[in-house]
Coordinates of C-alpha atoms in Angstrom, one line a residue:
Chain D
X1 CA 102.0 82.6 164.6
X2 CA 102.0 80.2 162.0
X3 CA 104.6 80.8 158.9
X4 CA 103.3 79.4 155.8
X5 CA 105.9 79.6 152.9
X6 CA 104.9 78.7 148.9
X7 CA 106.5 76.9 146.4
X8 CA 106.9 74.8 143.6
X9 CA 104.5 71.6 143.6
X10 CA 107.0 70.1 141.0
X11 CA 110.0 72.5 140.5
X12 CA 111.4 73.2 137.4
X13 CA 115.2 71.8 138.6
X14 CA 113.3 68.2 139.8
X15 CA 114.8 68.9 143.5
X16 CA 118.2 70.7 143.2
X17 CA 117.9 73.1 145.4
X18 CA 117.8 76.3 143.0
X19 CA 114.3 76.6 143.5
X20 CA 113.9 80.5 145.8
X21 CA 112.0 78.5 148.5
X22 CA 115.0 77.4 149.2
X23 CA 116.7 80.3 150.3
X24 CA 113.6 80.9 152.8
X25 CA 113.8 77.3 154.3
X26 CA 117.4 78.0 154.9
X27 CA 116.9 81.4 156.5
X28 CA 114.1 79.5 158.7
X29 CA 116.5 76.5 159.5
X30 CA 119.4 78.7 161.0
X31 CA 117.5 80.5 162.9
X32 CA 116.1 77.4 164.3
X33 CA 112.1 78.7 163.4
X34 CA 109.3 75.9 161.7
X35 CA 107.2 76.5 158.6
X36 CA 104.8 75.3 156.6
X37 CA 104.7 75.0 153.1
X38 CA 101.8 75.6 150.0
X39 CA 102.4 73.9 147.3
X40 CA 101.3 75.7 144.1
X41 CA 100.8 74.7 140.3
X42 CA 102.0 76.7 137.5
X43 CA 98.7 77.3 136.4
X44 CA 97.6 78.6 140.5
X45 CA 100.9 80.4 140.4
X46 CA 99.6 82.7 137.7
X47 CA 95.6 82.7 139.4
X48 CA 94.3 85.9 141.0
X49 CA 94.3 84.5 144.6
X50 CA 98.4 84.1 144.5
X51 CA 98.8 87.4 142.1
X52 CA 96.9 88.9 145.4
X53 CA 99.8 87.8 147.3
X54 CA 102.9 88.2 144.7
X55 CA 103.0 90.5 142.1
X56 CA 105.1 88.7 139.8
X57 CA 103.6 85.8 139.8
X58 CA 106.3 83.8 141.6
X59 CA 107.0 81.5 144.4
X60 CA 107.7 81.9 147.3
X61 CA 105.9 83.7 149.4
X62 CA 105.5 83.9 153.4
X63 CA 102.6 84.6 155.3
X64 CA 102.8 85.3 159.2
X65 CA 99.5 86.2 161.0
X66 CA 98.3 89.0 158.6
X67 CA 101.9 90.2 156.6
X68 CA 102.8 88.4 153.5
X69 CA 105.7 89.2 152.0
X70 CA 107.4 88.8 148.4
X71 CA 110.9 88.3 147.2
X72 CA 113.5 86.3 148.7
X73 CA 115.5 89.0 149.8
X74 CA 113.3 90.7 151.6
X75 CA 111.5 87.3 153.4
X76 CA 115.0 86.5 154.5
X77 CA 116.1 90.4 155.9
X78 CA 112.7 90.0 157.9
X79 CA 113.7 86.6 159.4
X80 CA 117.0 88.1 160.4
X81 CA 116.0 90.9 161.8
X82 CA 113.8 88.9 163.8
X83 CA 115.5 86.1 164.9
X84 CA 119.0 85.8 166.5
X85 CA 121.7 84.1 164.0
X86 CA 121.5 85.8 160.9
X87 CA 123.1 89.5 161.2
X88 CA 125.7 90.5 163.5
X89 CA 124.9 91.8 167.1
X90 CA 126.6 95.6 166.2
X91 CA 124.5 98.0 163.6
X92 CA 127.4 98.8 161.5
X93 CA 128.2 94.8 161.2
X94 CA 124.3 94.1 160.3
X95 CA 124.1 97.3 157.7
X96 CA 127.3 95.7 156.1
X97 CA 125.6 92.3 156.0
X98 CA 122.7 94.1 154.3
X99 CA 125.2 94.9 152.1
X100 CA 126.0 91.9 150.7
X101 CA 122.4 90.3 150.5
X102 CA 122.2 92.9 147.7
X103 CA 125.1 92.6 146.6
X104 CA 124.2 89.2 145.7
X105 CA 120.8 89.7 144.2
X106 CA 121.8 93.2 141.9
X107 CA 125.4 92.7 141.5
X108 CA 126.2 88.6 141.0
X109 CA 122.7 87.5 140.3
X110 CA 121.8 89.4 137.2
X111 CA 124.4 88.4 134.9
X112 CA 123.6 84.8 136.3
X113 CA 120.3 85.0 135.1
X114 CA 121.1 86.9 131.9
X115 CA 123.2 83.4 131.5
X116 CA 120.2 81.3 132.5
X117 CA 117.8 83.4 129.8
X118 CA 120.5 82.3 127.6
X119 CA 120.8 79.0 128.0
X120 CA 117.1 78.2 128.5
X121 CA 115.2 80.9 126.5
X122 CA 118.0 81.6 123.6
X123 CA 119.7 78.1 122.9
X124 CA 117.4 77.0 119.8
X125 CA 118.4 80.9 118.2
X126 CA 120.7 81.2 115.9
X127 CA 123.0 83.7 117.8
X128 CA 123.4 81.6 120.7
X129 CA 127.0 79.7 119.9
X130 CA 128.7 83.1 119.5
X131 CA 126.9 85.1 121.7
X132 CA 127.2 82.6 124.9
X133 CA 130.9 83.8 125.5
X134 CA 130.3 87.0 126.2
X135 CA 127.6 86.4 128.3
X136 CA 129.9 84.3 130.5
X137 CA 132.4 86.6 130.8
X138 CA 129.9 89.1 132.4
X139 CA 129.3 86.6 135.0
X140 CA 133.0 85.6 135.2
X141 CA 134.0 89.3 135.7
X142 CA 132.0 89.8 138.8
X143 CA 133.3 86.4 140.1
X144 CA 136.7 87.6 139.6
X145 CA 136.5 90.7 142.0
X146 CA 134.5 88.6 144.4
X147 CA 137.3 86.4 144.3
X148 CA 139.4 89.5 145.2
X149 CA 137.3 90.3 148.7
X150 CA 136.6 86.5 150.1
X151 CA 140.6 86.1 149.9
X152 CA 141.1 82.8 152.3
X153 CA 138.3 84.3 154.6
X154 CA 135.7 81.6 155.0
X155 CA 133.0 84.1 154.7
X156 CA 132.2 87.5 153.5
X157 CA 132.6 89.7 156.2
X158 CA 133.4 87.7 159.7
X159 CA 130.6 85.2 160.8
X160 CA 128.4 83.6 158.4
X161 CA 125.6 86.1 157.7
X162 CA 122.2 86.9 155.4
X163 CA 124.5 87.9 153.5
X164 CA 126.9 85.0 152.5
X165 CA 123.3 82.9 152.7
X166 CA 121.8 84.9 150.0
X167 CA 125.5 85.1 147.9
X168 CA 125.8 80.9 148.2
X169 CA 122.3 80.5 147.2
X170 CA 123.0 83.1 143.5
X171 CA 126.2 81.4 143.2
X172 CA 124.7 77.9 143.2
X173 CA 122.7 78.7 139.9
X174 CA 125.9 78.6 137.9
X175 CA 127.3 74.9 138.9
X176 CA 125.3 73.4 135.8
X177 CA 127.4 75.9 133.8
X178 CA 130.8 74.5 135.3
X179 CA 132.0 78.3 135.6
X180 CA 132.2 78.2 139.5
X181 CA 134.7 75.2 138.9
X182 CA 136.8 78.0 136.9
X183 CA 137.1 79.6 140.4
X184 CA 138.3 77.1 143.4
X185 CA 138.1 79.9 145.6
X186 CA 134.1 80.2 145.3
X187 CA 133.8 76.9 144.8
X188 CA 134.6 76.3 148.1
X189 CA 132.9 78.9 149.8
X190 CA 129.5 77.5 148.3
X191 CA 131.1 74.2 149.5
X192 CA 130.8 75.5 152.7
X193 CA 127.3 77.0 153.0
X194 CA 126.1 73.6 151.5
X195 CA 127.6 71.7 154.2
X196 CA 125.9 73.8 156.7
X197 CA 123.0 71.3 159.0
X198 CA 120.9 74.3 158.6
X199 CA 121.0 73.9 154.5
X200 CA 121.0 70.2 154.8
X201 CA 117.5 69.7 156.2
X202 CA 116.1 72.7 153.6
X203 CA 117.5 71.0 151.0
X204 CA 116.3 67.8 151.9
X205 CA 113.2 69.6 152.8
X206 CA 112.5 70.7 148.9
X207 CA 114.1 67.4 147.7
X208 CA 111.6 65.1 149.7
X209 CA 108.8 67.6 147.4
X210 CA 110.6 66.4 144.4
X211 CA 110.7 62.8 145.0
X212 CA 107.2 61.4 143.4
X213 CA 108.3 63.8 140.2
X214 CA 112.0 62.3 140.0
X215 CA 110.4 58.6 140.9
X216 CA 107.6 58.7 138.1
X217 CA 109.9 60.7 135.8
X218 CA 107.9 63.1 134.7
Chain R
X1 CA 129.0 112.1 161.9
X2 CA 129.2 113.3 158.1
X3 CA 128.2 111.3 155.5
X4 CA 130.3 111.2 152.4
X5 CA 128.6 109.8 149.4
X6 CA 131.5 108.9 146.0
X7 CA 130.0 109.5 142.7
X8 CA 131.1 110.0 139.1
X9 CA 133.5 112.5 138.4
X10 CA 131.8 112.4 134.6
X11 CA 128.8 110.6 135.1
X12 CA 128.3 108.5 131.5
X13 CA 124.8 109.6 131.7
X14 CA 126.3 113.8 131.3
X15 CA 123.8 113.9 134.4
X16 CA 120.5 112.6 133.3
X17 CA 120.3 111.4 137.4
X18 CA 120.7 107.5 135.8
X19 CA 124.5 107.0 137.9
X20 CA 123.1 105.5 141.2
X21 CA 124.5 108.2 143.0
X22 CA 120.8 110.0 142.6
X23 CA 119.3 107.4 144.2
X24 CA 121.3 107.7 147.8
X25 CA 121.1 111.7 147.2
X26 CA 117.4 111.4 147.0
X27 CA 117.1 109.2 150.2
X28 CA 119.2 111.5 152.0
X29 CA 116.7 114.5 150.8
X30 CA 113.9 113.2 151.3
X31 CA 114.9 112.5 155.1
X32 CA 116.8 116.0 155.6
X33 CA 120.2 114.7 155.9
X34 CA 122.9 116.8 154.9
X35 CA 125.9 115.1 153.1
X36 CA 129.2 115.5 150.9
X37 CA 130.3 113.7 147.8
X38 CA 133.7 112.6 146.7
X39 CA 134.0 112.6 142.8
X40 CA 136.1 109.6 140.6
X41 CA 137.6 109.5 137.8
X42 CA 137.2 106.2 136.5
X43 CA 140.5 105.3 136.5
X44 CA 140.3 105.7 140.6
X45 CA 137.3 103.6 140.6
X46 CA 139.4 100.5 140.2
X47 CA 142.2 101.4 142.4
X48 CA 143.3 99.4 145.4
X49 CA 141.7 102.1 147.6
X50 CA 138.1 102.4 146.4
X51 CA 138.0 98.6 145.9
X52 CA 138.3 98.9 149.4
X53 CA 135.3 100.2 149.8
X54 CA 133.2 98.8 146.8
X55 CA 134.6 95.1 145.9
X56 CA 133.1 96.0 142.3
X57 CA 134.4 99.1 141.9
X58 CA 131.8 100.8 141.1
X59 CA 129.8 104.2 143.0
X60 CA 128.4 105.3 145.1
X61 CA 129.8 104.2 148.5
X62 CA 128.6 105.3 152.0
X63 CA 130.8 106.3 154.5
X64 CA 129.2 107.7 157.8
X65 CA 132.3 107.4 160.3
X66 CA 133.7 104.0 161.0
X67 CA 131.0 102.5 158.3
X68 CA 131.2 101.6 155.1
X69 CA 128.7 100.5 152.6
X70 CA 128.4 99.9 149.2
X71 CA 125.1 98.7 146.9
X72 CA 122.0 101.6 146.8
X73 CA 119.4 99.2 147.9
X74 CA 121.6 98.6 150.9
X75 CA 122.5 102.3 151.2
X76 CA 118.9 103.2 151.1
X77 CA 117.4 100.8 153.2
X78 CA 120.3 102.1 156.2
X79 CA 118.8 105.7 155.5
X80 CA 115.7 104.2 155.9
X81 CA 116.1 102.7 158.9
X82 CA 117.7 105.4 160.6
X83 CA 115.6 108.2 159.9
X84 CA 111.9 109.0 159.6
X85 CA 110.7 109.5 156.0
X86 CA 111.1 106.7 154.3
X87 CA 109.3 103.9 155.5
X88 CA 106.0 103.2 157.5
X89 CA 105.9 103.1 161.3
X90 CA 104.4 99.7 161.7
X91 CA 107.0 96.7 161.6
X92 CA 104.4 94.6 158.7
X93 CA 104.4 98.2 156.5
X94 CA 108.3 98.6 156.7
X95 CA 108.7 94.9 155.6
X96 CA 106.5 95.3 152.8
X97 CA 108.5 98.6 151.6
X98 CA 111.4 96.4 152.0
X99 CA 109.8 93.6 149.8
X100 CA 109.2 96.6 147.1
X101 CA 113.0 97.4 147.3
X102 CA 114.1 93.7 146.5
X103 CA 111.3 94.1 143.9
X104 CA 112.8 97.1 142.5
X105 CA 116.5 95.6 142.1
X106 CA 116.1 91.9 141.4
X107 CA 112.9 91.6 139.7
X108 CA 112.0 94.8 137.0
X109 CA 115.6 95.8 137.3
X110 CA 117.7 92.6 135.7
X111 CA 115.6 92.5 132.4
X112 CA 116.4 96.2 132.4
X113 CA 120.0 95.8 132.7
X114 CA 119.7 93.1 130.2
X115 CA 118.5 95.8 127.8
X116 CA 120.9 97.9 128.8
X117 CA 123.6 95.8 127.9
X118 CA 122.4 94.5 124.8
X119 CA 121.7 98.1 123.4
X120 CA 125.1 99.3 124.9
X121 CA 127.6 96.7 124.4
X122 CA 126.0 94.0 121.4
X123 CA 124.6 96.9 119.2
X124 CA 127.3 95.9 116.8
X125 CA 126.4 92.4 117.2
X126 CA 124.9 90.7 113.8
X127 CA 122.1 89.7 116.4
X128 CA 121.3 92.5 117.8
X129 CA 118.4 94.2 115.8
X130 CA 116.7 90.0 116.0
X131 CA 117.4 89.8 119.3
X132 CA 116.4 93.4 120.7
X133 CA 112.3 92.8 120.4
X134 CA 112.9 89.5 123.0
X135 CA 114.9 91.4 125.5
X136 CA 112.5 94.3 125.5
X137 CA 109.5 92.0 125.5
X138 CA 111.2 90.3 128.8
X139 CA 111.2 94.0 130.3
X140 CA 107.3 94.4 129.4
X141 CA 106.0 91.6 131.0
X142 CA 107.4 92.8 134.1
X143 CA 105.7 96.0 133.5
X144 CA 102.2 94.5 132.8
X145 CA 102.5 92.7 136.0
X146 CA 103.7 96.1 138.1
X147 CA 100.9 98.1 136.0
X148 CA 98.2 95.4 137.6
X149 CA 99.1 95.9 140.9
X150 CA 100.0 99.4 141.3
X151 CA 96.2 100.1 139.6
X152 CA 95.3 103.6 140.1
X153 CA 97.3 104.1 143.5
X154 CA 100.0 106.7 143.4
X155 CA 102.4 104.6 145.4
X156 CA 102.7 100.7 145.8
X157 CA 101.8 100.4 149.0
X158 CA 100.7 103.2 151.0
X159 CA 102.2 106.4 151.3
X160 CA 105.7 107.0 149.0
X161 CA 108.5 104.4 150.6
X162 CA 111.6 103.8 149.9
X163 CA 110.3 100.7 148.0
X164 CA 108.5 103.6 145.7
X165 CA 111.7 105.4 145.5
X166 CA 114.0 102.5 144.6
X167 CA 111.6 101.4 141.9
X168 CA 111.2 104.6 140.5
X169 CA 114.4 105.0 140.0
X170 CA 114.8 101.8 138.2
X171 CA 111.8 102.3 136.0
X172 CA 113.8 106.0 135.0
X173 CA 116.4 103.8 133.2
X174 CA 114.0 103.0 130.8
X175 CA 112.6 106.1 129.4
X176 CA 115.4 106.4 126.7
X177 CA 114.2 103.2 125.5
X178 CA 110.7 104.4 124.9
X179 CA 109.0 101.2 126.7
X180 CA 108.1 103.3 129.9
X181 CA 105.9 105.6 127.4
X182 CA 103.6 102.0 126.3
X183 CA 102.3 102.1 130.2
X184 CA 100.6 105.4 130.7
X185 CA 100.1 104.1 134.5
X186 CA 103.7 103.8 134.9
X187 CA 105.1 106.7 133.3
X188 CA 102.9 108.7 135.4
X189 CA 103.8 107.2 138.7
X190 CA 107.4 108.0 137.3
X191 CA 106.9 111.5 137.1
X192 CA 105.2 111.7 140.3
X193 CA 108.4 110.0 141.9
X194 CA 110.2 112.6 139.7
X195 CA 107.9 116.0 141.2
X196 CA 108.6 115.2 144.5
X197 CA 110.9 118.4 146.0
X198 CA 113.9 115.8 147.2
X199 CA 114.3 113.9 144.0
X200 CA 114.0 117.9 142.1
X201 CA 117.1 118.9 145.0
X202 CA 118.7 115.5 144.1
X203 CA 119.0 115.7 140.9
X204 CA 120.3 119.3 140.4
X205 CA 122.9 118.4 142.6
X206 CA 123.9 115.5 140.5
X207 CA 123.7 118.0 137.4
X208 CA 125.6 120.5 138.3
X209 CA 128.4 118.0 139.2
X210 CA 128.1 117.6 135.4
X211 CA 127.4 120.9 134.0
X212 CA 131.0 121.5 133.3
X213 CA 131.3 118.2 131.0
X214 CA 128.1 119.6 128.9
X215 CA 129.3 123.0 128.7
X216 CA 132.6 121.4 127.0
X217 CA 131.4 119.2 125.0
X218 CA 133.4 116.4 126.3

């Protein structure tokens, strides 16, 4: 069966890569399985016939035969658990990858988006020069202890998993901040999911979306 | 095997079944499965051995034997998985509980902690009584959204899931701000998460843990 995936038709970052279809293309490139993709308009992404398929309102979404499923984290589980090179072969190792998908999305990512509200949705109030600071120390506080468990491993726990794909992909939202610079450590291990072929081609994937936008500057 | 669940040794909450402890117990209830708790202090909570277990330092972790996990979603969804109660028997209904329990922790949830924070930790900020209506508007949008879809079903999808049971108890961390009372629909799909004989067993057992804080006034 066919898997159709939605997304932006002209994403908000022009192409960088921090749009959530990009965590699903990723998923779908390691594990070596094609897709299709629906492109959507802000306006269709807030339309009944999309709100029939995501709650929220959001992109993306993925669509196999009759199931359609919402939420990155949950689109990329089902791809692991279907498809060989995603979770480890032994239960305990793939409930402990589980682990760290949501560790990344309720643990990392929240204060990275508190940061992001802040910097997108607060910057023009007139709290936002001395209020910024402690916002980024929330983030830099969880990057701290993360620091603490990668150590000099190259992943999170053993091979690369669902779960180090889902941490890279939160951890990728703070680079226009320059706080993952502050840690070398994290730096690199994004580094190194980035330089994976897999993410490659889904980033080019979502770039090559991006390109008439970037070219006509709009 | 036994499964040993950590939890507050004082819960900040004095018991009010907000610690994410309640969460696990429910899941373990509403499945049958008998377990044991270790309490912290939270001094112990960021000592070398239960960073061990939780790289944030935080409860409750999950130890069944040889395994270790940390994260409720994560913890939940392993419950899930392993025993009947919890989730549908056919493989597109279980991935669309487990879209629900990403819903639950990275969509309502992080405007929720946001709120949390700013009413917890910026309440003697000069911004905070101008900046409190945003953040709380951020948290009702969400709930507009989850009012439309949930409509006059008692459970998101289906019979109760552990997509119902994760979002429930994120929506309970918002009744002392008095936003889950503005959506009738929502506050009654709260209590009915909050009838249900597990989640009554649950929380006493969380309670009692604190009764002795209450009774001292401590």
């Amino acid at each position: 069966m066919t898997i159709v995936l939605t997304a932006f038709e002209r994403s908000p970052d022009g192409g960088k890569g921090l749009a959530r279809d990009t965590r699903v293309r990723w998923a779908l490139e390691e594990v070596g399985q094609p897709y299709e993709v629906r492109l959507l308009s802000f306006r269709a992404m807030k339309e009944a016939a999309h709100l029939a398929l995501h709650p929220f309102g959001q992109i993306p979404t993925y669509q196999e035969g009759g199931l359609t499923l919402f939420e990155t984290g949950a689109i990329v589980l089902h791809i692991a658990q279907r498809h060989a090179g995603l979770l480890p072969k032994d239960a305990d190792g793939r409930a402990r990858a589980v682990s760290w998908m949501f560790a990344a999305v309720n643990t990392i990512e929240p204060p990275i988006l508190e940061l992001q509200t802040a910097r997108l949705f607060e910057r023009d109030q007139p709290w936002h020069a001395d209020r910024l600071p402690l916002v980024e120390d929330r983030v830099r506080h969880r990057l701290e202890q993360l620091v603490v468990r990668l150590g000099d491993a190259d992943w999170l726990d053993g091979a690369f998993s669902a779960g180090d794909l889902m941490m890279v992909s939160v951890l990728l939202r703070l680079r226009s901040s320059g706080i993952l610079e502050e840690f070398p450590v994290l730096a690199a291990y994004v580094a190194r999911g980035e330089a994976r072929p897999a993410y490659r081609r889904a980033f080019a994937a979502q770039w090559a979306v991006n390109a008439g936008r970037r070219e006509n500057g709009t």
